[in-house]
Amino acid sequence: MALAVVMSLFDWPAFGDRAFIGIGNYVDLLTEDPDFLVAFRNTVVFVVLTVPLNLLLALGLALLLAERIRGRTAFRVLFFIPVVTPMVANVFVWRMLLQPEGIVRSGALDLFGLEIPNLLADPFWAMVLVVVVSVWAGVGYNMLILIAAIEQLPQTTIEAARLDGASGLRLIGRIVLPLLSPSIFFCLVMTTIGSFQVFAQPQLLTGGGPGNATLPLVMFIYNKGFQFHDLGGAAAAGWLLFAVIIGLTAVQFRAQRRWVHYEH
């Protein structure tokens, strides 16, 4: 980390002489590099879409699969498999399904006579698919954490609420969710940090395209350092990303006082 700080203050090419430029790399990124601002915007859009969708799905699945329903163990394993499957394999399967001659397009045409465009070549749908693949690959992790939390809830409290007439959505909203709030907060923080660091999904699914429509910050840093050999600029972009993550995490910890309930 110390070396990254030093590199960010230098014009540091992969080959050749290095020169101290102070905060020049930071100024260039924020004022002159259009790709950085595009990558930052894409990352924010990805986080805003991915985090709530992931948490809502994980919470819904956890509430459903925590009940004693038939086949719940099989469903838990089914939803957790993408988490332990290598991301390269996950994205490769999705890319095969979504490619121009893939099952999705040919199936829609054969079964419904519906001709759909190449989704990966459309800026809007490409981002949507990156979000969908990311949520599909990560929702099982949060689901498992929340299931474990649900199974540890104090049953005496829940039974007392039921005796008072609480049931269904009222029981979930008034009793279960407040008791689960520490676990939900943990999932929120970890999912937010992970979403800011997204790389493999857009890199393997769209290559950051079409154009720069799905280029995230981590891929921008990778390209700047290893394709354009601007290690100083890449280090500066990395520290800006680090600052954003730390700042947002601090805000989340401060805001938790309003909605997270801990047992004392």
mmCIF file of C-alpha atoms in Angstrom:
data_model
loop_
_atom_site.group_PDB
_atom_site.id
_atom_site.type_symbol
_atom_site.label_atom_id
_atom_site.label_comp_id
_atom_site.label_asym_id
_atom_site.label_seq_id
_atom_site.Cartn_x
_atom_site.Cartn_y
_atom_site.Cartn_z
ATOM 1 C CA MET A 1 0.000 0.000 0.000
ATOM 2 C CA ALA A 2 2.840 2.388 0.786
ATOM 3 C CA LEU A 3 4.358 1.721 -2.644
ATOM 4 C CA ALA A 4 0.985 2.415 -4.279
ATOM 5 C CA VAL A 5 0.854 5.798 -2.525
ATOM 6 C CA VAL A 6 4.326 6.638 -3.815
ATOM 7 C CA MET A 7 3.487 5.441 -7.342
ATOM 8 C CA SER A 8 0.358 7.583 -7.442
ATOM 9 C CA LEU A 9 2.523 10.697 -6.989
ATOM 10 C CA PHE A 10 4.833 9.885 -9.895
ATOM 11 C CA ASP A 11 4.634 9.725 -13.648
ATOM 12 C CA TRP A 12 5.501 6.028 -13.426
ATOM 13 C CA PRO A 13 5.563 4.234 -16.782
ATOM 14 C CA ALA A 14 6.114 0.488 -16.899
ATOM 15 C CA PHE A 15 9.312 1.151 -18.838
ATOM 16 C CA GLY A 16 11.433 4.282 -18.747
ATOM 17 C CA ASP A 17 12.221 7.090 -16.326
ATOM 18 C CA ARG A 18 9.951 8.150 -13.496
ATOM 19 C CA ALA A 19 9.206 11.741 -12.513
ATOM 20 C CA PHE A 20 7.569 13.204 -9.423
ATOM 21 C CA ILE A 21 4.378 15.067 -10.356
ATOM 22 C CA GLY A 22 2.648 15.391 -6.966
ATOM 23 C CA ILE A 23 -1.114 15.101 -7.297
ATOM 24 C CA GLY A 24 -0.915 15.361 -11.083
ATOM 25 C CA ASN A 25 -2.281 11.852 -11.616
ATOM 26 C CA TYR A 26 -5.305 12.603 -9.419
ATOM 27 C CA VAL A 27 -5.961 15.892 -11.230
ATOM 28 C CA ASP A 28 -5.715 14.199 -14.631
ATOM 29 C CA LEU A 29 -8.146 11.463 -13.605
ATOM 30 C CA LEU A 30 -10.747 13.873 -12.259
ATOM 31 C CA THR A 31 -10.482 16.563 -14.930
ATOM 32 C CA GLU A 32 -9.018 15.182 -18.148
ATOM 33 C CA ASP A 33 -9.592 11.434 -18.330
ATOM 34 C CA PRO A 34 -13.119 10.814 -19.672
ATOM 35 C CA ASP A 35 -12.816 7.049 -19.222
ATOM 36 C CA PHE A 36 -12.330 7.430 -15.459
ATOM 37 C CA LEU A 37 -15.555 9.390 -15.053
ATOM 38 C CA VAL A 38 -17.410 6.888 -17.247
ATOM 39 C CA ALA A 39 -16.008 3.986 -15.223
ATOM 40 C CA PHE A 40 -16.958 5.720 -11.967
ATOM 41 C CA ARG A 41 -20.506 6.306 -13.241
ATOM 42 C CA ASN A 42 -20.791 2.688 -14.394
ATOM 43 C CA THR A 43 -19.574 1.436 -11.022
ATOM 44 C CA VAL A 44 -22.087 3.579 -9.145
ATOM 45 C CA VAL A 45 -24.908 2.342 -11.402
ATOM 46 C CA PHE A 46 -23.792 -1.245 -10.871
ATOM 47 C CA VAL A 47 -23.683 -0.818 -7.077
ATOM 48 C CA VAL A 48 -27.058 0.947 -6.927
ATOM 49 C CA LEU A 49 -28.693 -1.849 -8.925
ATOM 50 C CA THR A 50 -26.847 -4.847 -7.516
ATOM 51 C CA VAL A 51 -26.836 -4.250 -3.758
ATOM 52 C CA PRO A 52 -30.601 -3.810 -3.152
ATOM 53 C CA LEU A 53 -31.505 -6.554 -5.622
ATOM 54 C CA ASN A 54 -29.041 -8.970 -4.025
ATOM 55 C CA LEU A 55 -30.217 -8.230 -0.479
ATOM 56 C CA LEU A 56 -33.925 -8.420 -1.297
ATOM 57 C CA LEU A 57 -33.539 -11.736 -3.115
ATOM 58 C CA ALA A 58 -31.286 -13.162 -0.409
ATOM 59 C CA LEU A 59 -33.700 -12.105 2.340
ATOM 60 C CA GLY A 60 -36.697 -13.501 0.482
ATOM 61 C CA LEU A 61 -34.961 -16.814 -0.170
ATOM 62 C CA ALA A 62 -33.731 -17.001 3.431
ATOM 63 C CA LEU A 63 -37.213 -16.430 4.859
ATOM 64 C CA LEU A 64 -38.626 -19.044 2.492
ATOM 65 C CA LEU A 65 -35.933 -21.688 2.903
ATOM 66 C CA ALA A 66 -35.674 -21.272 6.678
ATOM 67 C CA GLU A 67 -39.147 -22.766 6.930
ATOM 68 C CA ARG A 68 -39.558 -26.522 7.128
ATOM 69 C CA ILE A 69 -40.637 -26.977 3.517
ATOM 70 C CA ARG A 70 -40.029 -30.065 1.431
ATOM 71 C CA GLY A 71 -36.710 -30.013 -0.441
ATOM 72 C CA ARG A 72 -35.338 -26.965 1.365
ATOM 73 C CA THR A 73 -31.862 -28.501 1.652
ATOM 74 C CA ALA A 74 -31.758 -29.139 -2.086
ATOM 75 C CA PHE A 75 -32.881 -25.574 -2.818
ATOM 76 C CA ARG A 76 -30.234 -24.186 -0.449
ATOM 77 C CA VAL A 77 -27.538 -26.147 -2.266
ATOM 78 C CA LEU A 78 -28.945 -25.110 -5.647
ATOM 79 C CA PHE A 79 -28.795 -21.398 -4.834
ATOM 80 C CA PHE A 80 -25.367 -21.693 -3.187
ATOM 81 C CA ILE A 81 -23.691 -23.570 -6.053
ATOM 82 C CA PRO A 82 -22.914 -20.367 -8.075
ATOM 83 C CA VAL A 83 -21.049 -18.972 -5.038
ATOM 84 C CA VAL A 84 -18.570 -21.838 -4.948
ATOM 85 C CA THR A 85 -18.371 -22.234 -8.726
ATOM 86 C CA PRO A 86 -15.467 -20.306 -10.289
ATOM 87 C CA MET A 87 -16.685 -17.000 -11.691
ATOM 88 C CA VAL A 88 -15.005 -17.765 -15.014
ATOM 89 C CA ALA A 89 -17.172 -20.862 -15.433
ATOM 90 C CA ASN A 90 -20.315 -18.980 -14.371
ATOM 91 C CA VAL A 91 -19.787 -16.166 -16.848
ATOM 92 C CA PHE A 92 -18.756 -18.567 -19.620
ATOM 93 C CA VAL A 93 -22.107 -20.376 -19.325
ATOM 94 C CA TRP A 94 -24.035 -17.100 -19.354
ATOM 95 C CA ARG A 95 -22.071 -15.900 -22.362
ATOM 96 C CA MET A 96 -22.882 -19.090 -24.252
ATOM 97 C CA LEU A 97 -26.578 -18.572 -23.503
ATOM 98 C CA LEU A 98 -26.570 -14.896 -24.477
ATOM 99 C CA GLN A 99 -24.337 -14.871 -27.529
ATOM 100 C CA PRO A 100 -25.998 -13.970 -30.887
ATOM 101 C CA GLU A 101 -26.443 -17.656 -31.811
ATOM 102 C CA GLY A 102 -27.109 -18.758 -28.231
ATOM 103 C CA ILE A 103 -30.059 -20.529 -26.654
ATOM 104 C CA VAL A 104 -31.802 -17.347 -25.500
ATOM 105 C CA ARG A 105 -32.130 -15.761 -28.942
ATOM 106 C CA SER A 106 -32.773 -18.984 -30.855
ATOM 107 C CA GLY A 107 -35.229 -20.229 -28.206
ATOM 108 C CA ALA A 108 -37.217 -16.984 -28.249
ATOM 109 C CA LEU A 109 -37.383 -17.135 -32.044
ATOM 110 C CA ASP A 110 -38.291 -20.837 -32.278
ATOM 111 C CA LEU A 111 -40.806 -20.967 -29.428
ATOM 112 C CA PHE A 112 -42.445 -17.549 -29.593
ATOM 113 C CA GLY A 113 -41.445 -16.193 -33.011
ATOM 114 C CA LEU A 114 -39.834 -13.316 -31.119
ATOM 115 C CA GLU A 115 -36.646 -11.897 -32.561
ATOM 116 C CA ILE A 116 -34.681 -10.212 -29.803
ATOM 117 C CA PRO A 117 -31.566 -8.108 -30.403
ATOM 118 C CA ASN A 118 -28.052 -9.035 -29.378
ATOM 119 C CA LEU A 119 -28.381 -8.046 -25.734
ATOM 120 C CA LEU A 120 -24.645 -7.961 -25.078
ATOM 121 C CA ALA A 121 -24.213 -5.393 -27.872
ATOM 122 C CA ASP A 122 -26.783 -3.010 -26.387
ATOM 123 C CA PRO A 123 -25.396 -0.595 -23.730
ATOM 124 C CA PHE A 124 -28.513 -0.752 -21.542
ATOM 125 C CA TRP A 125 -29.048 -4.507 -21.680
ATOM 126 C CA ALA A 126 -25.331 -5.219 -21.334
ATOM 127 C CA MET A 127 -25.307 -3.445 -17.950
ATOM 128 C CA VAL A 128 -28.533 -5.176 -16.938
ATOM 129 C CA LEU A 129 -27.026 -8.569 -17.762
ATOM 130 C CA VAL A 130 -23.835 -7.808 -15.839
ATOM 131 C CA VAL A 131 -26.027 -6.997 -12.830
ATOM 132 C CA VAL A 132 -28.138 -10.134 -13.299
ATOM 133 C CA VAL A 133 -25.091 -12.400 -13.553
ATOM 134 C CA SER A 134 -23.499 -10.775 -10.506
ATOM 135 C CA VAL A 135 -26.637 -11.122 -8.394
ATOM 136 C CA TRP A 136 -27.135 -14.711 -9.518
ATOM 137 C CA ALA A 137 -23.535 -15.552 -8.604
ATOM 138 C CA GLY A 138 -23.574 -13.832 -5.207
ATOM 139 C CA VAL A 139 -27.061 -14.098 -3.760
ATOM 140 C CA GLY A 140 -26.435 -17.551 -2.299
ATOM 141 C CA TYR A 141 -23.768 -16.199 0.064
ATOM 142 C CA ASN A 142 -26.063 -13.647 1.683
ATOM 143 C CA MET A 143 -28.905 -16.164 1.678
ATOM 144 C CA LEU A 144 -26.867 -18.607 3.726
ATOM 145 C CA ILE A 145 -25.837 -15.933 6.253
ATOM 146 C CA LEU A 146 -29.434 -14.819 6.700
ATOM 147 C CA ILE A 147 -30.717 -18.389 7.021
ATOM 148 C CA ALA A 148 -28.184 -18.991 9.795
ATOM 149 C CA ALA A 149 -29.318 -15.771 11.480
ATOM 150 C CA ILE A 150 -33.001 -16.720 11.196
ATOM 151 C CA GLU A 151 -32.333 -20.103 12.772
ATOM 152 C CA GLN A 152 -30.671 -18.353 15.735
ATOM 153 C CA LEU A 153 -33.564 -15.977 16.405
ATOM 154 C CA PRO A 154 -34.979 -16.194 19.940
ATOM 155 C CA GLN A 155 -38.053 -18.371 19.549
ATOM 156 C CA THR A 156 -39.550 -17.135 22.811
ATOM 157 C CA THR A 157 -39.776 -13.615 21.358
ATOM 158 C CA ILE A 158 -41.388 -14.860 18.162
ATOM 159 C CA GLU A 159 -43.853 -17.082 20.023
ATOM 160 C CA ALA A 160 -44.770 -14.187 22.301
ATOM 161 C CA ALA A 161 -45.442 -12.018 19.239
ATOM 162 C CA ARG A 162 -47.632 -14.744 17.750
ATOM 163 C CA LEU A 163 -49.601 -15.024 20.974
ATOM 164 C CA ASP A 164 -50.164 -11.255 20.743
ATOM 165 C CA GLY A 165 -51.684 -11.756 17.286
ATOM 166 C CA ALA A 166 -48.716 -10.961 15.030
ATOM 167 C CA SER A 167 -48.441 -13.147 11.930
ATOM 168 C CA GLY A 168 -47.396 -13.058 8.281
ATOM 169 C CA LEU A 169 -45.931 -9.791 7.030
ATOM 170 C CA ARG A 170 -46.657 -8.076 10.333
ATOM 171 C CA LEU A 171 -44.569 -10.633 12.215
ATOM 172 C CA ILE A 172 -41.759 -10.331 9.671
ATOM 173 C CA GLY A 173 -41.785 -6.527 9.572
ATOM 174 C CA ARG A 174 -42.193 -5.858 13.284
ATOM 175 C CA ILE A 175 -40.223 -8.726 14.863
ATOM 176 C CA VAL A 176 -38.101 -10.765 12.442
ATOM 177 C CA LEU A 177 -36.487 -7.941 10.431
ATOM 178 C CA PRO A 178 -35.429 -5.899 13.508
ATOM 179 C CA LEU A 179 -33.909 -9.057 15.017
ATOM 180 C CA LEU A 180 -32.152 -9.767 11.716
ATOM 181 C CA SER A 181 -30.906 -6.198 11.265
ATOM 182 C CA PRO A 182 -27.292 -6.896 12.433
ATOM 183 C CA SER A 183 -26.970 -9.701 9.874
ATOM 184 C CA ILE A 184 -28.629 -7.599 7.163
ATOM 185 C CA PHE A 185 -26.209 -4.783 7.950
ATOM 186 C CA PHE A 186 -23.247 -7.156 7.620
ATOM 187 C CA CYS A 187 -24.539 -8.358 4.241
ATOM 188 C CA LEU A 188 -25.125 -4.753 3.141
ATOM 189 C CA VAL A 189 -21.575 -3.642 3.949
ATOM 190 C CA MET A 190 -19.866 -6.681 2.422
ATOM 191 C CA THR A 191 -22.032 -6.642 -0.718
ATOM 192 C CA THR A 192 -21.427 -2.925 -1.229
ATOM 193 C CA ILE A 193 -17.658 -3.325 -0.928
ATOM 194 C CA GLY A 194 -17.689 -6.344 -3.247
ATOM 195 C CA SER A 195 -19.823 -4.519 -5.802
ATOM 196 C CA PHE A 196 -17.394 -1.599 -5.968
ATOM 197 C CA GLN A 197 -14.664 -4.148 -6.739
ATOM 198 C CA VAL A 198 -16.519 -5.894 -9.579
ATOM 199 C CA PHE A 199 -14.176 -6.993 -12.355
ATOM 200 C CA ALA A 200 -14.580 -10.562 -13.601
ATOM 201 C CA GLN A 201 -18.229 -10.330 -14.660
ATOM 202 C CA PRO A 202 -17.939 -7.339 -17.033
ATOM 203 C CA GLN A 203 -14.446 -8.348 -18.126
ATOM 204 C CA LEU A 204 -15.532 -11.825 -19.201
ATOM 205 C CA LEU A 205 -19.110 -11.105 -20.266
ATOM 206 C CA THR A 206 -18.824 -7.840 -22.197
ATOM 207 C CA GLY A 207 -15.161 -6.813 -22.047
ATOM 208 C CA GLY A 208 -16.364 -3.483 -20.668
ATOM 209 C CA GLY A 209 -18.407 -2.798 -23.801
ATOM 210 C CA PRO A 210 -20.178 -2.017 -25.930
ATOM 211 C CA GLY A 211 -17.947 1.048 -26.017
ATOM 212 C CA ASN A 212 -17.358 1.741 -22.336
ATOM 213 C CA ALA A 213 -20.944 1.024 -21.257
ATOM 214 C CA THR A 214 -20.009 -1.645 -18.700
ATOM 215 C CA LEU A 215 -16.461 -0.526 -17.873
ATOM 216 C CA PRO A 216 -16.102 -0.551 -14.042
ATOM 217 C CA LEU A 217 -13.402 1.206 -12.040
ATOM 218 C CA VAL A 218 -11.374 -1.929 -11.327
ATOM 219 C CA MET A 219 -11.227 -2.778 -15.038
ATOM 220 C CA PHE A 220 -10.234 0.843 -15.747
ATOM 221 C CA ILE A 221 -7.376 0.472 -13.247
ATOM 222 C CA TYR A 222 -6.346 -2.832 -14.826
ATOM 223 C CA ASN A 223 -6.378 -1.343 -18.329
ATOM 224 C CA LYS A 224 -4.483 1.775 -17.274
ATOM 225 C CA GLY A 225 -1.777 -0.210 -15.530
ATOM 226 C CA PHE A 226 -1.313 -3.245 -17.743
ATOM 227 C CA GLN A 227 -2.513 -2.126 -21.180
ATOM 228 C CA PHE A 228 -1.442 1.516 -21.228
ATOM 229 C CA HIS A 229 1.503 0.952 -18.814
ATOM 230 C CA ASP A 230 0.584 4.035 -16.735
ATOM 231 C CA LEU A 231 1.275 2.584 -13.298
ATOM 232 C CA GLY A 232 1.147 5.971 -11.563
ATOM 233 C CA GLY A 233 -2.312 6.715 -12.966
ATOM 234 C CA ALA A 234 -3.509 3.224 -12.075
ATOM 235 C CA ALA A 235 -2.281 3.628 -8.490
ATOM 236 C CA ALA A 236 -4.021 7.008 -8.196
ATOM 237 C CA ALA A 237 -7.277 5.533 -9.512
ATOM 238 C CA GLY A 238 -6.937 2.679 -7.036
ATOM 239 C CA TRP A 239 -6.584 5.099 -4.136
ATOM 240 C CA LEU A 240 -9.599 7.100 -5.315
ATOM 241 C CA LEU A 241 -11.622 3.873 -5.382
ATOM 242 C CA PHE A 242 -10.308 3.020 -1.901
ATOM 243 C CA ALA A 243 -11.346 6.462 -0.632
ATOM 244 C CA VAL A 244 -14.855 6.047 -2.050
ATOM 245 C CA ILE A 245 -15.263 2.616 -0.427
ATOM 246 C CA ILE A 246 -13.944 3.800 2.947
ATOM 247 C CA GLY A 247 -16.132 6.905 2.865
ATOM 248 C CA LEU A 248 -19.287 5.002 1.973
ATOM 249 C CA THR A 249 -18.570 2.311 4.572
ATOM 250 C CA ALA A 250 -18.129 5.001 7.225
ATOM 251 C CA VAL A 251 -21.504 6.473 6.234
ATOM 252 C CA GLN A 252 -23.099 3.023 6.471
ATOM 253 C CA PHE A 253 -21.663 2.466 9.956
ATOM 254 C CA ARG A 254 -22.890 5.864 11.078
ATOM 255 C CA ALA A 255 -26.359 5.277 9.614
ATOM 256 C CA GLN A 256 -26.690 1.852 11.242
ATOM 257 C CA ARG A 257 -27.514 3.523 14.560
ATOM 258 C CA ARG A 258 -30.909 4.422 13.113
ATOM 259 C CA TRP A 259 -32.028 0.962 12.009
ATOM 260 C CA VAL A 260 -29.767 -1.814 13.363
ATOM 261 C CA HIS A 261 -30.852 -3.293 16.693
ATOM 262 C CA TYR A 262 -28.336 -5.095 18.865
ATOM 263 C CA GLU A 263 -29.214 -7.105 21.946
ATOM 264 C CA HIS A 264 -27.486 -5.665 25.012
#
